[in-house]
Each structure stands twice: as C-alpha cells, then as structure tokens.
Amino acid sequence: MTSWSLAQAQCREKYTDLVTISSEKENQHFVSGAGWIGLYRKDSSSPWKWSRRDEIANFTIWDTDAGDPTINENCAFKYPGKVTWNTHPCDTSHSFMCFNERLVLVKQQKTWEEALKHCRAMEAVDISKPATDYQNHRYDLVTLLTPDDHVYAREKAQEATTDEVWTGLRYLAGKWVWVGGEQMQYEGIQSCPAQSFCGILEKTGTTLFGMRDCKQRMNFLCYRKLQTSDEV
C-alpha cells in the first residue's frame, strides 16, 4: 500500500502505468479490483486526467452517494466489489492497479476475418483450453473508444508495412459495430452498401475510420482486453 504518486512510479517502472478505464464495459473488468487507479487532477478547479499521457477523462463513474469527487481530494481509487469510484488525498496509502501495454501491431497481410482469428488466437484466458474457444481469448481486433486511443493507434500504425491497418470495426445488419462488443460512440461514419465492409485506420489520414472490402489484405492492430489480475 502506498501513495498515488509512488503507485504511479512503481507501475511505470514494472508495467506501463496506473490503469486507465475508458468505458462502462471496461469498468466491469475491475469490479472486484481495489486501490488507486490512474485518475487524478492538479487541484479542485482542474479537469480529471488519466496518468497515461495526461489525457482528459471522458468517462467517470463517481460514488455520488459518498459525495465524491470531494474538494481537495485529487486522486481516485475504488473499493472491491463496487462499480463506482471514490476520491482520497493523494498521499493516502492504498493498493493500486497497473496495466501493461495492450496494443500490438501485427505486420502480416491478412483479410479482416483472418486478422480477427489471429488476434483471438494470441492468448487464452483459461490456458487449459484453446484461445479459439468461445470467449476464451484475451486479445481482439482493436477497439478505439477515445480521441487519445486514435492518436496512439495511429502512432503505432506508423510502423506498419501497409498504408492502412484493420481495426475491430465491422458493418453488420445496417450499422457499424465493434467486434469486441464495446458501444459504438461515433456518429457520422459513412454507411455502406450491403457487401462486406470493415473499418480501417490510415497511417496518414485525418478521418476517424475508412471503409474497405473485408477481403483486402493488410496489417492489423490487436489489443489485450483488460483483466482484474493487473491489481498490485
């Protein structure tokens, strides 16, 4: 158990950083977890930010019944078994939750379906069973939920051997969906004809996503889904 700043230092030394939680679905992975998370602010008049690259928090889920966030308590933590988050003075001692880098660029040229299978075969949740068993995969084609996710993914894509990379975006039943099941947060993405189309990220483009025939071949981005085992 330690202060928020020392927890941050230990996470950055041994892992990547204190954990970032970008959506309600991600938060469900941490219901059983406890301790400091990567959310902080400089003072009561400043915005809440995530430790990872100082990105402003677009998703928060405070324990309002406890009156949080509380004035002059500028670091966030959570109790085990609770969905909501609380605040404490940053020099309070808590356990903490770290995360390891989750984004992996695969420099192989595959169709979207082949890329999906590749990501899902990378690591099993239950190692006694194949990763390809239903819901037994730790990795999936990448989901990009925040503007910061886009920036980082595009930075990662600069190392690709193709000009575009596959993402986990797929056009199904008349709408765009994330293959990992996360909520679609973007409006105005161009709808497309009935034929098979999948979402790509361009290395040098400025648009959020592009559309390509799912049978095209290119590099792709996989990401490791968050797990509660990252608690320290």
mmCIF file of C-alpha atoms in Angstrom:
data_model
loop_
_atom_site.group_PDB
_atom_site.id
_atom_site.type_symbol
_atom_site.label_atom_id
_atom_site.label_comp_id
_atom_site.label_asym_id
_atom_site.label_seq_id
_atom_site.Cartn_x
_atom_site.Cartn_y
_atom_site.Cartn_z
ATOM 1 C CA MET A 1 0.000 0.000 0.000
ATOM 2 C CA THR A 2 1.355 3.386 -0.959
ATOM 3 C CA SER A 3 0.539 6.931 -2.084
ATOM 4 C CA TRP A 4 -0.825 7.680 -5.551
ATOM 5 C CA SER A 5 2.446 9.172 -6.845
ATOM 6 C CA LEU A 6 4.539 6.227 -5.618
ATOM 7 C CA ALA A 7 1.980 3.833 -7.089
ATOM 8 C CA GLN A 8 2.327 5.642 -10.417
ATOM 9 C CA ALA A 9 6.128 5.367 -10.248
ATOM 10 C CA GLN A 10 6.008 1.638 -9.480
ATOM 11 C CA CYS A 11 3.548 0.960 -12.303
ATOM 12 C CA ARG A 12 5.715 2.874 -14.760
ATOM 13 C CA GLU A 13 8.823 1.004 -13.632
ATOM 14 C CA LYS A 14 7.402 -2.530 -13.766
ATOM 15 C CA TYR A 15 4.448 -2.225 -16.141
ATOM 16 C CA THR A 16 3.159 0.657 -18.308
ATOM 17 C CA ASP A 17 1.186 2.923 -15.936
ATOM 18 C CA LEU A 18 -1.674 3.057 -13.455
ATOM 19 C CA VAL A 19 -4.775 1.665 -15.090
ATOM 20 C CA THR A 20 -6.930 3.760 -17.439
ATOM 21 C CA ILE A 21 -10.654 2.886 -17.634
ATOM 22 C CA SER A 22 -12.274 4.355 -20.745
ATOM 23 C CA SER A 23 -15.803 2.949 -20.727
ATOM 24 C CA GLU A 24 -18.512 1.330 -18.640
ATOM 25 C CA LYS A 25 -17.725 -2.034 -20.203
ATOM 26 C CA GLU A 26 -14.036 -1.748 -19.297
ATOM 27 C CA ASN A 27 -15.032 -0.748 -15.780
ATOM 28 C CA GLN A 28 -16.864 -4.060 -15.360
ATOM 29 C CA HIS A 29 -13.499 -5.837 -15.514
ATOM 30 C CA PHE A 30 -12.453 -4.048 -12.322
ATOM 31 C CA VAL A 31 -15.491 -4.552 -10.079
ATOM 32 C CA SER A 32 -13.527 -6.988 -7.903
ATOM 33 C CA GLY A 33 -10.364 -4.862 -8.003
ATOM 34 C CA ALA A 34 -9.343 -2.311 -5.389
ATOM 35 C CA GLY A 35 -6.924 0.578 -4.946
ATOM 36 C CA TRP A 36 -5.593 3.578 -6.827
ATOM 37 C CA ILE A 37 -6.486 3.963 -10.500
ATOM 38 C CA GLY A 38 -4.776 6.348 -12.913
ATOM 39 C CA LEU A 39 -7.258 9.214 -12.470
ATOM 40 C CA TYR A 40 -6.071 12.466 -10.878
ATOM 41 C CA ARG A 41 -6.339 16.255 -11.017
ATOM 42 C CA LYS A 42 -3.924 19.022 -10.034
ATOM 43 C CA ASP A 43 -6.481 20.773 -7.832
ATOM 44 C CA SER A 44 -10.237 21.101 -7.330
ATOM 45 C CA SER A 45 -10.607 23.530 -10.257
ATOM 46 C CA SER A 46 -8.664 21.363 -12.738
ATOM 47 C CA PRO A 47 -10.069 18.654 -15.022
ATOM 48 C CA TRP A 48 -9.680 14.993 -14.177
ATOM 49 C CA LYS A 49 -6.963 13.328 -16.254
ATOM 50 C CA TRP A 50 -5.557 9.852 -16.721
ATOM 51 C CA SER A 51 -1.949 9.240 -15.783
ATOM 52 C CA ARG A 52 -1.310 7.627 -19.170
ATOM 53 C CA ARG A 53 -0.236 10.543 -21.409
ATOM 54 C CA ASP A 54 -2.248 13.027 -19.278
ATOM 55 C CA GLU A 55 -5.412 12.555 -21.339
ATOM 56 C CA ILE A 56 -8.579 14.282 -20.063
ATOM 57 C CA ALA A 57 -11.081 11.733 -18.722
ATOM 58 C CA ASN A 58 -14.165 11.427 -20.921
ATOM 59 C CA PHE A 59 -15.608 8.644 -18.769
ATOM 60 C CA THR A 60 -16.014 8.741 -14.967
ATOM 61 C CA ILE A 61 -18.345 6.900 -12.608
ATOM 62 C CA TRP A 62 -18.184 8.537 -9.181
ATOM 63 C CA ASP A 63 -19.693 7.305 -5.925
ATOM 64 C CA THR A 64 -22.056 10.266 -5.614
ATOM 65 C CA ASP A 65 -23.735 8.704 -2.569
ATOM 66 C CA ALA A 66 -20.438 9.267 -0.752
ATOM 67 C CA GLY A 67 -20.241 12.833 -2.067
ATOM 68 C CA ASP A 68 -17.360 12.116 -4.423
ATOM 69 C CA PRO A 69 -15.454 13.682 -6.024
ATOM 70 C CA THR A 70 -14.630 15.597 -2.850
ATOM 71 C CA ILE A 71 -12.984 19.036 -2.791
ATOM 72 C CA ASN A 72 -9.237 18.824 -2.092
ATOM 73 C CA GLU A 73 -9.191 15.067 -2.740
ATOM 74 C CA ASN A 74 -7.437 14.867 -6.080
ATOM 75 C CA CYS A 75 -6.730 11.179 -6.694
ATOM 76 C CA ALA A 76 -9.168 8.361 -7.470
ATOM 77 C CA PHE A 77 -9.415 4.828 -6.139
ATOM 78 C CA LYS A 78 -12.030 2.117 -5.842
ATOM 79 C CA TYR A 79 -13.243 -0.280 -3.182
ATOM 80 C CA PRO A 80 -13.519 -4.003 -4.022
ATOM 81 C CA GLY A 81 -16.921 -5.118 -5.248
ATOM 82 C CA LYS A 82 -18.025 -1.607 -6.227
ATOM 83 C CA VAL A 83 -18.660 -0.255 -9.702
ATOM 84 C CA THR A 84 -18.236 3.394 -8.677
ATOM 85 C CA TRP A 85 -15.037 5.286 -7.848
ATOM 86 C CA ASN A 86 -14.056 7.376 -4.833
ATOM 87 C CA THR A 87 -11.526 10.111 -4.098
ATOM 88 C CA HIS A 88 -8.925 10.469 -1.355
ATOM 89 C CA PRO A 89 -5.982 12.791 -0.684
ATOM 90 C CA CYS A 90 -3.158 11.631 -2.942
ATOM 91 C CA ASP A 91 -0.806 10.905 -0.025
ATOM 92 C CA THR A 92 -3.214 8.306 1.427
ATOM 93 C CA SER A 93 -1.972 4.697 1.285
ATOM 94 C CA HIS A 94 -3.849 2.258 -0.948
ATOM 95 C CA SER A 95 -3.126 -0.782 -3.060
ATOM 96 C CA PHE A 96 -3.105 0.044 -6.771
ATOM 97 C CA MET A 97 -3.887 -1.314 -10.223
ATOM 98 C CA CYS A 98 -1.383 -1.215 -13.078
ATOM 99 C CA PHE A 99 -1.706 -2.174 -16.722
ATOM 100 C CA ASN A 100 0.677 -3.433 -19.367
ATOM 101 C CA GLU A 101 0.695 -2.057 -22.898
ATOM 102 C CA ARG A 102 -2.203 -3.679 -24.709
ATOM 103 C CA LEU A 103 -1.767 -2.609 -28.347
ATOM 104 C CA VAL A 104 0.053 -4.951 -30.729
ATOM 105 C CA LEU A 105 0.780 -4.224 -34.394
ATOM 106 C CA VAL A 106 0.906 -7.393 -36.493
ATOM 107 C CA LYS A 107 2.947 -6.870 -39.661
ATOM 108 C CA GLN A 108 1.282 -9.616 -41.639
ATOM 109 C CA GLN A 109 -1.060 -9.012 -44.552
ATOM 110 C CA LYS A 110 -4.362 -10.713 -43.806
ATOM 111 C CA THR A 111 -8.043 -10.287 -44.578
ATOM 112 C CA TRP A 112 -10.225 -8.859 -41.813
ATOM 113 C CA GLU A 113 -11.545 -12.315 -40.866
ATOM 114 C CA GLU A 114 -8.024 -13.760 -40.803
ATOM 115 C CA ALA A 115 -6.832 -10.826 -38.692
ATOM 116 C CA LEU A 116 -9.677 -11.389 -36.224
ATOM 117 C CA LYS A 117 -8.773 -15.072 -35.869
ATOM 118 C CA HIS A 118 -5.088 -14.197 -35.454
ATOM 119 C CA CYS A 119 -5.764 -11.745 -32.610
ATOM 120 C CA ARG A 120 -8.109 -14.110 -30.798
ATOM 121 C CA ALA A 121 -5.605 -16.980 -31.003
ATOM 122 C CA MET A 122 -2.786 -14.990 -29.370
ATOM 123 C CA GLU A 123 -3.526 -15.830 -25.723
ATOM 124 C CA ALA A 124 -6.157 -17.806 -23.804
ATOM 125 C CA VAL A 125 -7.960 -16.697 -20.643
ATOM 126 C CA ASP A 126 -8.160 -20.311 -19.469
ATOM 127 C CA ILE A 127 -4.812 -21.751 -20.556
ATOM 128 C CA SER A 128 -6.144 -25.312 -20.252
ATOM 129 C CA LYS A 129 -8.378 -24.625 -23.259
ATOM 130 C CA PRO A 130 -7.655 -23.241 -26.746
ATOM 131 C CA ALA A 131 -7.815 -19.457 -27.086
ATOM 132 C CA THR A 132 -10.143 -20.027 -30.027
ATOM 133 C CA ASP A 133 -12.853 -21.460 -27.732
ATOM 134 C CA TYR A 134 -15.868 -19.174 -27.243
ATOM 135 C CA GLN A 135 -14.996 -16.105 -25.116
ATOM 136 C CA ASN A 136 -11.627 -17.620 -24.128
ATOM 137 C CA HIS A 137 -9.478 -15.012 -25.889
ATOM 138 C CA ARG A 138 -7.539 -12.223 -24.162
ATOM 139 C CA TYR A 139 -6.850 -10.382 -27.439
ATOM 140 C CA ASP A 140 -9.203 -8.990 -30.071
ATOM 141 C CA LEU A 141 -9.013 -6.710 -33.088
ATOM 142 C CA VAL A 142 -8.531 -3.226 -31.692
ATOM 143 C CA THR A 143 -11.388 -1.083 -30.382
ATOM 144 C CA LEU A 144 -10.758 2.699 -30.383
ATOM 145 C CA LEU A 145 -13.074 4.459 -27.948
ATOM 146 C CA THR A 146 -11.444 7.832 -27.279
ATOM 147 C CA PRO A 147 -9.598 10.504 -29.297
ATOM 148 C CA ASP A 148 -6.452 9.542 -27.403
ATOM 149 C CA ASP A 149 -6.934 5.919 -28.474
ATOM 150 C CA HIS A 150 -6.950 7.134 -32.082
ATOM 151 C CA VAL A 151 -3.784 9.179 -31.648
ATOM 152 C CA TYR A 152 -1.891 6.309 -30.065
ATOM 153 C CA ALA A 153 -3.146 3.729 -32.567
ATOM 154 C CA ARG A 154 -2.103 5.951 -35.464
ATOM 155 C CA GLU A 155 1.343 6.360 -33.876
ATOM 156 C CA LYS A 156 1.603 2.581 -33.612
ATOM 157 C CA ALA A 157 0.424 2.180 -37.207
ATOM 158 C CA GLN A 158 3.393 4.209 -38.471
ATOM 159 C CA GLU A 159 5.456 1.031 -38.117
ATOM 160 C CA ALA A 160 3.097 -0.923 -40.410
ATOM 161 C CA THR A 161 4.241 -2.198 -43.802
ATOM 162 C CA THR A 162 0.867 -1.278 -45.336
ATOM 163 C CA ASP A 163 -0.674 2.200 -45.644
ATOM 164 C CA GLU A 164 -3.759 1.105 -43.695
ATOM 165 C CA VAL A 165 -4.423 -1.299 -40.830
ATOM 166 C CA TRP A 166 -7.517 -3.258 -39.867
ATOM 167 C CA THR A 167 -9.461 -2.320 -36.741
ATOM 168 C CA GLY A 168 -12.258 -4.196 -34.969
ATOM 169 C CA LEU A 169 -14.926 -2.166 -36.790
ATOM 170 C CA ARG A 170 -17.388 -4.116 -38.953
ATOM 171 C CA TYR A 171 -20.531 -3.144 -40.863
ATOM 172 C CA LEU A 172 -23.261 -5.631 -39.915
ATOM 173 C CA ALA A 173 -27.062 -5.564 -40.143
ATOM 174 C CA GLY A 174 -27.074 -1.984 -41.411
ATOM 175 C CA LYS A 175 -24.806 -0.452 -38.772
ATOM 176 C CA TRP A 176 -21.191 -0.212 -37.657
ATOM 177 C CA VAL A 177 -20.285 -2.338 -34.633
ATOM 178 C CA TRP A 178 -17.146 -3.128 -32.651
ATOM 179 C CA VAL A 179 -16.398 -6.831 -32.888
ATOM 180 C CA GLY A 180 -15.374 -6.836 -29.210
ATOM 181 C CA GLY A 181 -18.868 -5.715 -28.188
ATOM 182 C CA GLU A 182 -17.997 -2.214 -26.972
ATOM 183 C CA GLN A 183 -20.572 0.517 -27.503
ATOM 184 C CA MET A 184 -20.255 2.430 -30.765
ATOM 185 C CA GLN A 185 -19.577 6.045 -29.808
ATOM 186 C CA TYR A 186 -19.130 7.691 -33.190
ATOM 187 C CA GLU A 187 -21.802 9.197 -35.408
ATOM 188 C CA GLY A 188 -21.471 10.246 -38.991
ATOM 189 C CA ILE A 189 -19.293 7.362 -40.142
ATOM 190 C CA GLN A 190 -20.273 6.780 -43.748
ATOM 191 C CA SER A 191 -22.740 3.921 -44.117
ATOM 192 C CA CYS A 192 -22.022 1.495 -46.887
ATOM 193 C CA PRO A 193 -23.694 -0.952 -49.277
ATOM 194 C CA ALA A 194 -24.759 -4.451 -48.345
ATOM 195 C CA GLN A 195 -21.481 -6.045 -49.405
ATOM 196 C CA SER A 196 -18.825 -6.853 -46.841
ATOM 197 C CA PHE A 197 -17.078 -3.777 -45.449
ATOM 198 C CA CYS A 198 -14.740 -3.388 -42.483
ATOM 199 C CA GLY A 199 -13.111 -0.429 -40.738
ATOM 200 C CA ILE A 200 -9.507 0.619 -41.258
ATOM 201 C CA LEU A 201 -7.194 3.211 -39.768
ATOM 202 C CA GLU A 202 -4.992 5.140 -42.205
ATOM 203 C CA LYS A 203 -1.373 5.840 -41.299
ATOM 204 C CA THR A 204 -1.528 9.390 -42.646
ATOM 205 C CA GLY A 205 -5.255 10.158 -42.818
ATOM 206 C CA THR A 206 -7.238 12.641 -40.750
ATOM 207 C CA THR A 207 -10.593 10.827 -40.743
ATOM 208 C CA LEU A 208 -11.577 8.593 -37.821
ATOM 209 C CA PHE A 209 -12.014 5.476 -39.943
ATOM 210 C CA GLY A 210 -12.055 4.352 -43.551
ATOM 211 C CA MET A 211 -14.040 1.564 -45.240
ATOM 212 C CA ARG A 212 -12.535 -1.309 -47.185
ATOM 213 C CA ASP A 213 -13.680 -4.631 -48.569
ATOM 214 C CA CYS A 214 -13.070 -7.127 -45.761
ATOM 215 C CA LYS A 215 -11.254 -9.424 -48.203
ATOM 216 C CA GLN A 216 -8.426 -6.952 -48.767
ATOM 217 C CA ARG A 217 -5.125 -7.809 -47.108
ATOM 218 C CA MET A 218 -3.215 -5.517 -44.762
ATOM 219 C CA ASN A 219 -1.508 -5.252 -41.361
ATOM 220 C CA PHE A 220 -3.723 -5.040 -38.291
ATOM 221 C CA LEU A 221 -3.869 -3.943 -34.665
ATOM 222 C CA CYS A 222 -4.736 -6.334 -31.837
ATOM 223 C CA TYR A 223 -5.373 -5.266 -28.256
ATOM 224 C CA ARG A 224 -5.307 -7.108 -24.948
ATOM 225 C CA LYS A 225 -8.576 -6.841 -23.071
ATOM 226 C CA LEU A 226 -8.331 -5.501 -19.519
ATOM 227 C CA GLN A 227 -8.183 -8.006 -16.686
ATOM 228 C CA THR A 228 -8.632 -7.608 -12.919
ATOM 229 C CA SER A 229 -5.425 -9.591 -12.390
ATOM 230 C CA ASP A 230 -3.432 -6.421 -13.067
ATOM 231 C CA GLU A 231 -4.074 -5.309 -9.457
ATOM 232 C CA VAL A 232 -0.929 -4.878 -7.306
#
